[in-house]
Amino acid sequence: MSLYNNHTGSRAGKTARNTVIVVLLLLFALATLFPIYFMVISSFGDPVEAGAVSYSLWPGKFTLESYSFFFNYSEYSYRWILNSTIVAGAVTVTNVFFATMAGYAFSKLRFKGRGVLFSILLAAMMIPYQVTQVPLYILIVNTFHIENTFSALILPGLVTVYNIFLAKQFMSSIPTEIMESAKVEGCSQFQIFFRIILPLSKTVMAVIAILTFMDSWNTFFWPFLVTNTMDMQTIQVGLKNFRFANTTYFSPMMAGATISAVPMFILFFSLQKYFLEGVTVGAVKG
């Protein structure tokens, strides 16, 4: 907004600049929202018509039959949503818990080898995701023999280096004087972490929760690798069952995609206020 209002030149120059800004922002907004619009509007198309793969920006008729088709198509349609909820929920909770604990340790505790260990973690973050899939698959399938289970879906995503880095950077901005005062009052490290650090870290916890849930919910490749029965598939893997060699049930697939997007919207809008809060140092000013 300050960029929009501040201008040291003429009034005509300010108007021209603001017009360019508004046009660019509208173009970016349209490019961002168009896939969501196309997904939702396509889900109201007729299932039979969509079977011929007749893509259009506006369906021939609006009907909810594609949603009914999605749930009636397979006996596992509800199970796919439940599996995704369990996996994404568990991965989100463990990431918030372990990432904040690790972030606290790296940012506030002094122990031998802290810098080296954190550097190793940062180096691990540079390794492409696809490179780790083969050894991880061999470990899950050939060593632990837990393929096609929730353990195989959840364990590889218990905590990510990126979330640890995010928590560490955020907690580094929390004044150390708070911890020193708590220690004087007799608090242990766990009491400091749970009663002081976590309440001040709601912002980064919300960011970690939203990003992790979205990533885990939308993941296709790993669940596709480690599941071999329809009852263990997640919703993203289950949607591929609507595609065949000669046709695709496009509208029912879009209906499933729309349904699968609802939990992410609920999570985002329920936690979005924490993006706007400046917690950290503001709590201890004065």
mmCIF file of C-alpha atoms in Angstrom:
data_model
loop_
_atom_site.group_PDB
_atom_site.id
_atom_site.type_symbol
_atom_site.label_atom_id
_atom_site.label_comp_id
_atom_site.label_asym_id
_atom_site.label_seq_id
_atom_site.Cartn_x
_atom_site.Cartn_y
_atom_site.Cartn_z
ATOM 1 C CA MET A 1 0.000 0.000 0.000
ATOM 2 C CA SER A 2 2.872 2.403 0.762
ATOM 3 C CA LEU A 3 4.270 1.713 -2.707
ATOM 4 C CA TYR A 4 0.863 2.552 -4.133
ATOM 5 C CA ASN A 5 0.543 5.870 -2.253
ATOM 6 C CA ASN A 6 4.101 7.198 -2.204
ATOM 7 C CA HIS A 7 5.253 8.998 -5.328
ATOM 8 C CA THR A 8 7.509 12.036 -5.584
ATOM 9 C CA GLY A 9 6.752 12.825 -9.249
ATOM 10 C CA SER A 10 3.770 14.426 -10.985
ATOM 11 C CA ARG A 11 0.163 13.358 -10.441
ATOM 12 C CA ALA A 12 -0.053 11.951 -13.973
ATOM 13 C CA GLY A 13 3.073 9.892 -13.375
ATOM 14 C CA LYS A 14 1.647 8.502 -10.140
ATOM 15 C CA THR A 15 -1.627 7.584 -11.889
ATOM 16 C CA ALA A 16 0.215 5.848 -14.745
ATOM 17 C CA ARG A 17 2.453 3.925 -12.346
ATOM 18 C CA ASN A 18 -0.470 2.827 -10.163
ATOM 19 C CA THR A 19 -2.419 1.733 -13.246
ATOM 20 C CA VAL A 20 0.480 -0.490 -14.316
ATOM 21 C CA ILE A 21 0.700 -1.934 -10.778
ATOM 22 C CA VAL A 22 -3.026 -2.684 -10.666
ATOM 23 C CA VAL A 23 -2.994 -4.309 -14.128
ATOM 24 C CA LEU A 24 0.002 -6.490 -13.235
ATOM 25 C CA LEU A 25 -1.569 -7.550 -9.933
ATOM 26 C CA LEU A 26 -4.838 -8.398 -11.673
ATOM 27 C CA LEU A 27 -2.983 -10.490 -14.251
ATOM 28 C CA PHE A 28 -1.119 -12.369 -11.515
ATOM 29 C CA ALA A 29 -4.374 -12.876 -9.595
ATOM 30 C CA LEU A 30 -6.127 -14.224 -12.698
ATOM 31 C CA ALA A 31 -3.231 -16.558 -13.481
ATOM 32 C CA THR A 32 -3.308 -17.839 -9.880
ATOM 33 C CA LEU A 33 -7.069 -18.251 -9.589
ATOM 34 C CA PHE A 34 -7.789 -19.643 -13.065
ATOM 35 C CA PRO A 35 -6.783 -23.273 -12.257
ATOM 36 C CA ILE A 36 -9.060 -23.182 -9.195
ATOM 37 C CA TYR A 37 -11.911 -21.715 -11.266
ATOM 38 C CA PHE A 38 -11.442 -24.345 -13.973
ATOM 39 C CA MET A 39 -11.396 -27.151 -11.395
ATOM 40 C CA VAL A 40 -14.579 -25.972 -9.652
ATOM 41 C CA ILE A 41 -16.538 -25.059 -12.793
ATOM 42 C CA SER A 42 -15.601 -28.367 -14.475
ATOM 43 C CA SER A 43 -16.838 -30.322 -11.457
ATOM 44 C CA PHE A 44 -20.406 -29.178 -12.223
ATOM 45 C CA GLY A 45 -20.333 -30.707 -15.700
ATOM 46 C CA ASP A 46 -22.243 -33.790 -16.745
ATOM 47 C CA PRO A 47 -20.301 -37.047 -16.045
ATOM 48 C CA VAL A 48 -21.298 -38.629 -19.364
ATOM 49 C CA GLU A 49 -20.454 -35.526 -21.356
ATOM 50 C CA ALA A 50 -17.126 -35.262 -19.556
ATOM 51 C CA GLY A 51 -16.352 -38.875 -20.417
ATOM 52 C CA ALA A 52 -15.685 -37.685 -23.967
ATOM 53 C CA VAL A 53 -13.081 -35.245 -22.621
ATOM 54 C CA SER A 54 -14.859 -32.139 -23.937
ATOM 55 C CA TYR A 55 -12.931 -29.456 -22.134
ATOM 56 C CA SER A 56 -14.643 -26.070 -21.913
ATOM 57 C CA LEU A 57 -14.528 -23.001 -19.705
ATOM 58 C CA TRP A 58 -18.271 -23.264 -19.099
ATOM 59 C CA PRO A 59 -20.126 -26.611 -18.832
ATOM 60 C CA GLY A 60 -23.132 -27.331 -21.032
ATOM 61 C CA LYS A 61 -25.270 -27.704 -17.917
ATOM 62 C CA PHE A 62 -24.791 -27.351 -14.193
ATOM 63 C CA THR A 63 -25.369 -30.498 -12.217
ATOM 64 C CA LEU A 64 -24.142 -32.160 -9.027
ATOM 65 C CA GLU A 65 -24.162 -35.592 -10.646
ATOM 66 C CA SER A 66 -20.367 -35.604 -10.932
ATOM 67 C CA TYR A 67 -20.081 -35.345 -7.142
ATOM 68 C CA SER A 68 -22.515 -38.243 -6.776
ATOM 69 C CA PHE A 69 -20.579 -40.138 -9.441
ATOM 70 C CA PHE A 70 -17.332 -39.597 -7.528
ATOM 71 C CA PHE A 71 -18.660 -41.095 -4.293
ATOM 72 C CA ASN A 72 -20.494 -43.939 -6.034
ATOM 73 C CA TYR A 73 -17.714 -44.803 -8.464
ATOM 74 C CA SER A 74 -15.694 -46.778 -5.928
ATOM 75 C CA GLU A 75 -16.398 -48.222 -2.515
ATOM 76 C CA TYR A 76 -13.127 -46.623 -1.419
ATOM 77 C CA SER A 77 -13.964 -43.019 -2.338
ATOM 78 C CA TYR A 78 -14.581 -42.097 1.316
ATOM 79 C CA ARG A 79 -11.588 -44.174 2.389
ATOM 80 C CA TRP A 80 -9.266 -42.142 0.111
ATOM 81 C CA ILE A 81 -10.326 -38.923 1.847
ATOM 82 C CA LEU A 82 -9.955 -40.548 5.274
ATOM 83 C CA ASN A 83 -6.481 -41.845 4.389
ATOM 84 C CA SER A 84 -5.369 -38.398 3.233
ATOM 85 C CA THR A 85 -6.756 -36.836 6.406
ATOM 86 C CA ILE A 86 -4.923 -39.321 8.631
ATOM 87 C CA VAL A 87 -1.626 -39.028 6.776
ATOM 88 C CA ALA A 88 -1.647 -35.243 6.327
ATOM 89 C CA GLY A 89 -2.876 -34.690 9.894
ATOM 90 C CA ALA A 90 -0.221 -36.939 11.434
ATOM 91 C CA VAL A 91 2.575 -35.450 9.317
ATOM 92 C CA THR A 92 1.454 -31.918 10.180
ATOM 93 C CA VAL A 93 1.337 -32.574 13.935
ATOM 94 C CA THR A 94 4.728 -34.285 14.016
ATOM 95 C CA ASN A 95 6.337 -31.573 11.906
ATOM 96 C CA VAL A 96 5.031 -28.776 14.120
ATOM 97 C CA PHE A 97 6.154 -30.615 17.266
ATOM 98 C CA PHE A 98 9.588 -31.854 16.184
ATOM 99 C CA ALA A 99 10.486 -28.814 14.062
ATOM 100 C CA THR A 100 9.760 -26.393 16.921
ATOM 101 C CA MET A 101 11.734 -28.534 19.369
ATOM 102 C CA ALA A 102 14.702 -28.733 16.988
ATOM 103 C CA GLY A 103 14.393 -25.049 16.144
ATOM 104 C CA TYR A 104 14.464 -24.190 19.838
ATOM 105 C CA ALA A 105 17.545 -26.326 20.399
ATOM 106 C CA PHE A 106 19.451 -24.819 17.472
ATOM 107 C CA SER A 107 18.473 -21.244 18.260
ATOM 108 C CA LYS A 108 18.625 -21.066 22.063
ATOM 109 C CA LEU A 109 20.653 -23.973 23.468
ATOM 110 C CA ARG A 110 24.441 -24.053 23.438
ATOM 111 C CA PHE A 111 25.884 -27.527 22.864
ATOM 112 C CA LYS A 112 29.007 -28.911 21.242
ATOM 113 C CA GLY A 113 28.780 -29.404 17.497
ATOM 114 C CA ARG A 114 25.637 -27.289 17.102
ATOM 115 C CA GLY A 115 27.024 -25.338 14.150
ATOM 116 C CA VAL A 116 28.331 -28.444 12.379
ATOM 117 C CA LEU A 117 25.084 -30.339 12.876
ATOM 118 C CA PHE A 118 22.999 -27.433 11.581
ATOM 119 C CA SER A 119 25.312 -27.080 8.564
ATOM 120 C CA ILE A 120 24.783 -30.779 7.777
ATOM 121 C CA LEU A 121 21.021 -30.245 7.944
ATOM 122 C CA LEU A 122 21.265 -27.282 5.593
ATOM 123 C CA ALA A 123 23.352 -29.344 3.183
ATOM 124 C CA ALA A 124 20.736 -32.119 3.326
ATOM 125 C CA MET A 125 18.092 -29.554 2.381
ATOM 126 C CA MET A 126 19.928 -28.972 -0.906
ATOM 127 C CA ILE A 127 19.502 -32.611 -2.000
ATOM 128 C CA PRO A 128 16.646 -32.890 -4.525
ATOM 129 C CA TYR A 129 13.569 -34.732 -3.285
ATOM 130 C CA GLN A 130 13.633 -37.190 -6.181
ATOM 131 C CA VAL A 131 17.188 -38.335 -5.352
ATOM 132 C CA THR A 132 16.142 -39.713 -1.954
ATOM 133 C CA GLN A 133 13.101 -41.615 -3.219
ATOM 134 C CA VAL A 134 14.909 -44.749 -4.445
ATOM 135 C CA PRO A 135 16.934 -45.453 -1.256
ATOM 136 C CA LEU A 136 13.903 -44.521 0.835
ATOM 137 C CA TYR A 137 11.718 -46.933 -1.122
ATOM 138 C CA ILE A 138 14.285 -49.748 -0.686
ATOM 139 C CA LEU A 139 14.433 -48.993 3.038
ATOM 140 C CA ILE A 140 10.647 -49.045 3.452
ATOM 141 C CA VAL A 141 9.927 -52.055 1.230
ATOM 142 C CA ASN A 142 12.987 -54.329 1.480
ATOM 143 C CA THR A 143 14.316 -53.546 4.945
ATOM 144 C CA PHE A 144 11.300 -52.688 7.125
ATOM 145 C CA HIS A 145 8.640 -54.434 4.994
ATOM 146 C CA ILE A 146 5.999 -51.861 5.855
ATOM 147 C CA GLU A 147 4.781 -51.023 2.343
ATOM 148 C CA ASN A 148 1.064 -50.394 1.900
ATOM 149 C CA THR A 149 0.658 -49.209 5.513
ATOM 150 C CA PHE A 150 0.125 -45.863 7.204
ATOM 151 C CA SER A 151 3.637 -46.154 8.618
ATOM 152 C CA ALA A 152 5.082 -46.151 5.115
ATOM 153 C CA LEU A 153 3.036 -43.074 4.246
ATOM 154 C CA ILE A 154 3.782 -41.115 7.435
ATOM 155 C CA LEU A 155 7.302 -42.003 8.614
ATOM 156 C CA PRO A 156 9.278 -40.386 5.733
ATOM 157 C CA GLY A 157 7.559 -37.056 6.433
ATOM 158 C CA LEU A 158 7.767 -36.942 10.234
ATOM 159 C CA VAL A 159 9.853 -33.755 10.098
ATOM 160 C CA THR A 160 11.550 -31.808 7.324
ATOM 161 C CA VAL A 161 14.758 -29.820 7.377
ATOM 162 C CA TYR A 162 12.980 -26.824 5.888
ATOM 163 C CA ASN A 163 10.566 -26.649 8.824
ATOM 164 C CA ILE A 164 13.457 -26.940 11.300
ATOM 165 C CA PHE A 165 15.217 -24.095 9.505
ATOM 166 C CA LEU A 166 12.035 -22.015 9.532
ATOM 167 C CA ALA A 167 11.481 -22.562 13.280
ATOM 168 C CA LYS A 168 15.111 -21.908 14.103
ATOM 169 C CA GLN A 169 15.171 -18.606 12.232
ATOM 170 C CA PHE A 170 11.946 -17.462 13.884
ATOM 171 C CA MET A 171 12.960 -18.434 17.420
ATOM 172 C CA SER A 172 16.329 -16.711 17.034
ATOM 173 C CA SER A 173 14.400 -13.426 17.088
ATOM 174 C CA ILE A 174 12.870 -14.167 20.510
ATOM 175 C CA PRO A 175 14.906 -12.296 23.166
ATOM 176 C CA THR A 176 17.114 -14.551 25.261
ATOM 177 C CA GLU A 177 16.322 -12.370 28.314
ATOM 178 C CA ILE A 178 12.926 -14.096 28.526
ATOM 179 C CA MET A 179 14.601 -17.455 29.034
ATOM 180 C CA GLU A 180 17.061 -16.024 31.540
ATOM 181 C CA SER A 181 14.196 -14.561 33.555
ATOM 182 C CA ALA A 182 12.360 -17.891 33.445
ATOM 183 C CA LYS A 183 15.479 -19.721 34.641
ATOM 184 C CA VAL A 184 15.784 -17.311 37.557
ATOM 185 C CA GLU A 185 12.180 -18.183 38.439
ATOM 186 C CA GLY A 186 13.116 -21.868 38.463
ATOM 187 C CA CYS A 187 11.729 -23.062 35.115
ATOM 188 C CA SER A 188 13.291 -26.091 33.458
ATOM 189 C CA GLN A 189 14.077 -26.249 29.737
ATOM 190 C CA PHE A 190 10.832 -28.108 29.002
ATOM 191 C CA GLN A 191 8.803 -25.569 30.993
ATOM 192 C CA ILE A 192 10.488 -22.706 29.117
ATOM 193 C CA PHE A 193 9.778 -24.412 25.804
ATOM 194 C CA PHE A 194 6.134 -25.293 26.436
ATOM 195 C CA ARG A 195 5.057 -22.259 28.507
ATOM 196 C CA ILE A 196 7.069 -19.453 26.901
ATOM 197 C CA ILE A 197 8.573 -20.356 23.538
ATOM 198 C CA LEU A 198 5.581 -22.159 22.018
ATOM 199 C CA PRO A 199 3.003 -19.427 22.867
ATOM 200 C CA LEU A 200 5.319 -16.849 21.284
ATOM 201 C CA SER A 201 5.811 -19.021 18.203
ATOM 202 C CA LYS A 202 2.198 -19.369 17.065
ATOM 203 C CA THR A 203 2.972 -17.535 13.839
ATOM 204 C CA VAL A 204 5.703 -19.871 12.652
ATOM 205 C CA MET A 205 3.757 -22.904 13.928
ATOM 206 C CA ALA A 206 0.771 -21.838 11.810
ATOM 207 C CA VAL A 207 3.007 -21.365 8.768
ATOM 208 C CA ILE A 208 4.597 -24.783 9.296
ATOM 209 C CA ALA A 209 1.176 -26.396 9.765
ATOM 210 C CA ILE A 210 -0.324 -24.884 6.622
ATOM 211 C CA LEU A 211 2.657 -25.533 4.361
ATOM 212 C CA THR A 212 3.173 -29.072 5.668
ATOM 213 C CA PHE A 213 -0.504 -30.018 5.431
ATOM 214 C CA MET A 214 -0.757 -28.687 1.870
ATOM 215 C CA ASP A 215 2.425 -30.482 0.820
ATOM 216 C CA SER A 216 1.437 -33.789 2.425
ATOM 217 C CA TRP A 217 -2.165 -33.613 1.183
ATOM 218 C CA ASN A 218 -1.129 -32.914 -2.408
ATOM 219 C CA THR A 219 1.696 -35.445 -2.557
ATOM 220 C CA PHE A 220 1.123 -38.026 -5.293
ATOM 221 C CA PHE A 221 4.425 -39.726 -6.057
ATOM 222 C CA TRP A 222 5.316 -41.267 -2.663
ATOM 223 C CA PRO A 223 1.823 -42.648 -1.846
ATOM 224 C CA PHE A 224 1.703 -44.000 -5.403
ATOM 225 C CA LEU A 225 5.004 -45.834 -4.807
ATOM 226 C CA VAL A 226 4.268 -47.476 -1.466
ATOM 227 C CA THR A 227 0.568 -48.377 -1.846
ATOM 228 C CA ASN A 228 -0.595 -51.308 -3.936
ATOM 229 C CA THR A 229 -4.241 -51.665 -2.911
ATOM 230 C CA MET A 230 -7.089 -49.204 -3.421
ATOM 231 C CA ASP A 231 -8.038 -49.173 0.261
ATOM 232 C CA MET A 232 -4.670 -47.636 1.209
ATOM 233 C CA GLN A 233 -4.563 -45.004 -1.512
ATOM 234 C CA THR A 234 -4.833 -41.331 -0.695
ATOM 235 C CA ILE A 235 -7.254 -39.051 -2.506
ATOM 236 C CA GLN A 236 -4.593 -37.800 -4.922
ATOM 237 C CA VAL A 237 -3.696 -41.345 -5.947
ATOM 238 C CA GLY A 238 -7.336 -42.411 -5.981
ATOM 239 C CA LEU A 239 -8.188 -39.723 -8.543
ATOM 240 C CA LYS A 240 -6.030 -41.453 -11.144
ATOM 241 C CA ASN A 241 -8.579 -44.298 -11.163
ATOM 242 C CA PHE A 242 -10.917 -42.021 -13.123
ATOM 243 C CA ARG A 243 -8.574 -42.081 -16.088
ATOM 244 C CA PHE A 244 -8.600 -44.941 -18.590
ATOM 245 C CA ALA A 245 -6.823 -45.713 -21.861
ATOM 246 C CA ASN A 246 -9.604 -44.368 -24.083
ATOM 247 C CA THR A 247 -11.421 -41.867 -21.895
ATOM 248 C CA THR A 248 -11.346 -39.899 -18.682
ATOM 249 C CA TYR A 249 -14.166 -39.212 -16.272
ATOM 250 C CA PHE A 250 -13.110 -35.606 -16.206
ATOM 251 C CA SER A 251 -15.965 -33.968 -14.272
ATOM 252 C CA PRO A 252 -16.018 -36.621 -11.509
ATOM 253 C CA MET A 253 -12.248 -36.279 -11.263
ATOM 254 C CA MET A 254 -12.607 -32.495 -10.906
ATOM 255 C CA ALA A 255 -15.367 -33.063 -8.341
ATOM 256 C CA GLY A 256 -12.951 -35.216 -6.323
ATOM 257 C CA ALA A 257 -10.225 -32.603 -6.693
ATOM 258 C CA THR A 258 -12.624 -29.894 -5.494
ATOM 259 C CA ILE A 259 -13.613 -31.984 -2.480
ATOM 260 C CA SER A 260 -9.955 -32.670 -1.729
ATOM 261 C CA ALA A 261 -9.212 -28.920 -1.771
ATOM 262 C CA VAL A 262 -11.822 -28.112 0.905
ATOM 263 C CA PRO A 263 -9.715 -29.202 3.934
ATOM 264 C CA MET A 264 -6.822 -27.015 2.761
ATOM 265 C CA PHE A 265 -9.076 -23.973 2.443
ATOM 266 C CA ILE A 266 -10.521 -24.623 5.925
ATOM 267 C CA LEU A 267 -7.062 -24.958 7.454
ATOM 268 C CA PHE A 268 -5.728 -21.869 5.712
ATOM 269 C CA PHE A 269 -8.608 -19.556 6.597
ATOM 270 C CA SER A 270 -8.714 -20.823 10.193
ATOM 271 C CA LEU A 271 -4.992 -20.045 10.712
ATOM 272 C CA GLN A 272 -4.511 -17.059 8.415
ATOM 273 C CA LYS A 273 -4.788 -14.524 11.256
ATOM 274 C CA TYR A 274 -1.473 -15.758 12.646
ATOM 275 C CA PHE A 275 0.215 -14.595 9.436
ATOM 276 C CA LEU A 276 -0.796 -11.057 10.337
ATOM 277 C CA GLU A 277 0.289 -11.096 13.937
ATOM 278 C CA GLY A 278 3.670 -9.800 14.968
ATOM 279 C CA VAL A 279 4.205 -11.966 18.000
ATOM 280 C CA THR A 280 7.838 -12.393 19.019
ATOM 281 C CA VAL A 281 9.517 -9.339 20.438
ATOM 282 C CA GLY A 282 6.369 -7.256 20.713
ATOM 283 C CA ALA A 283 5.286 -9.335 23.684
ATOM 284 C CA VAL A 284 8.216 -8.192 25.813
ATOM 285 C CA LYS A 285 8.612 -4.576 24.846
ATOM 286 C CA GLY A 286 9.249 -2.312 27.830
#
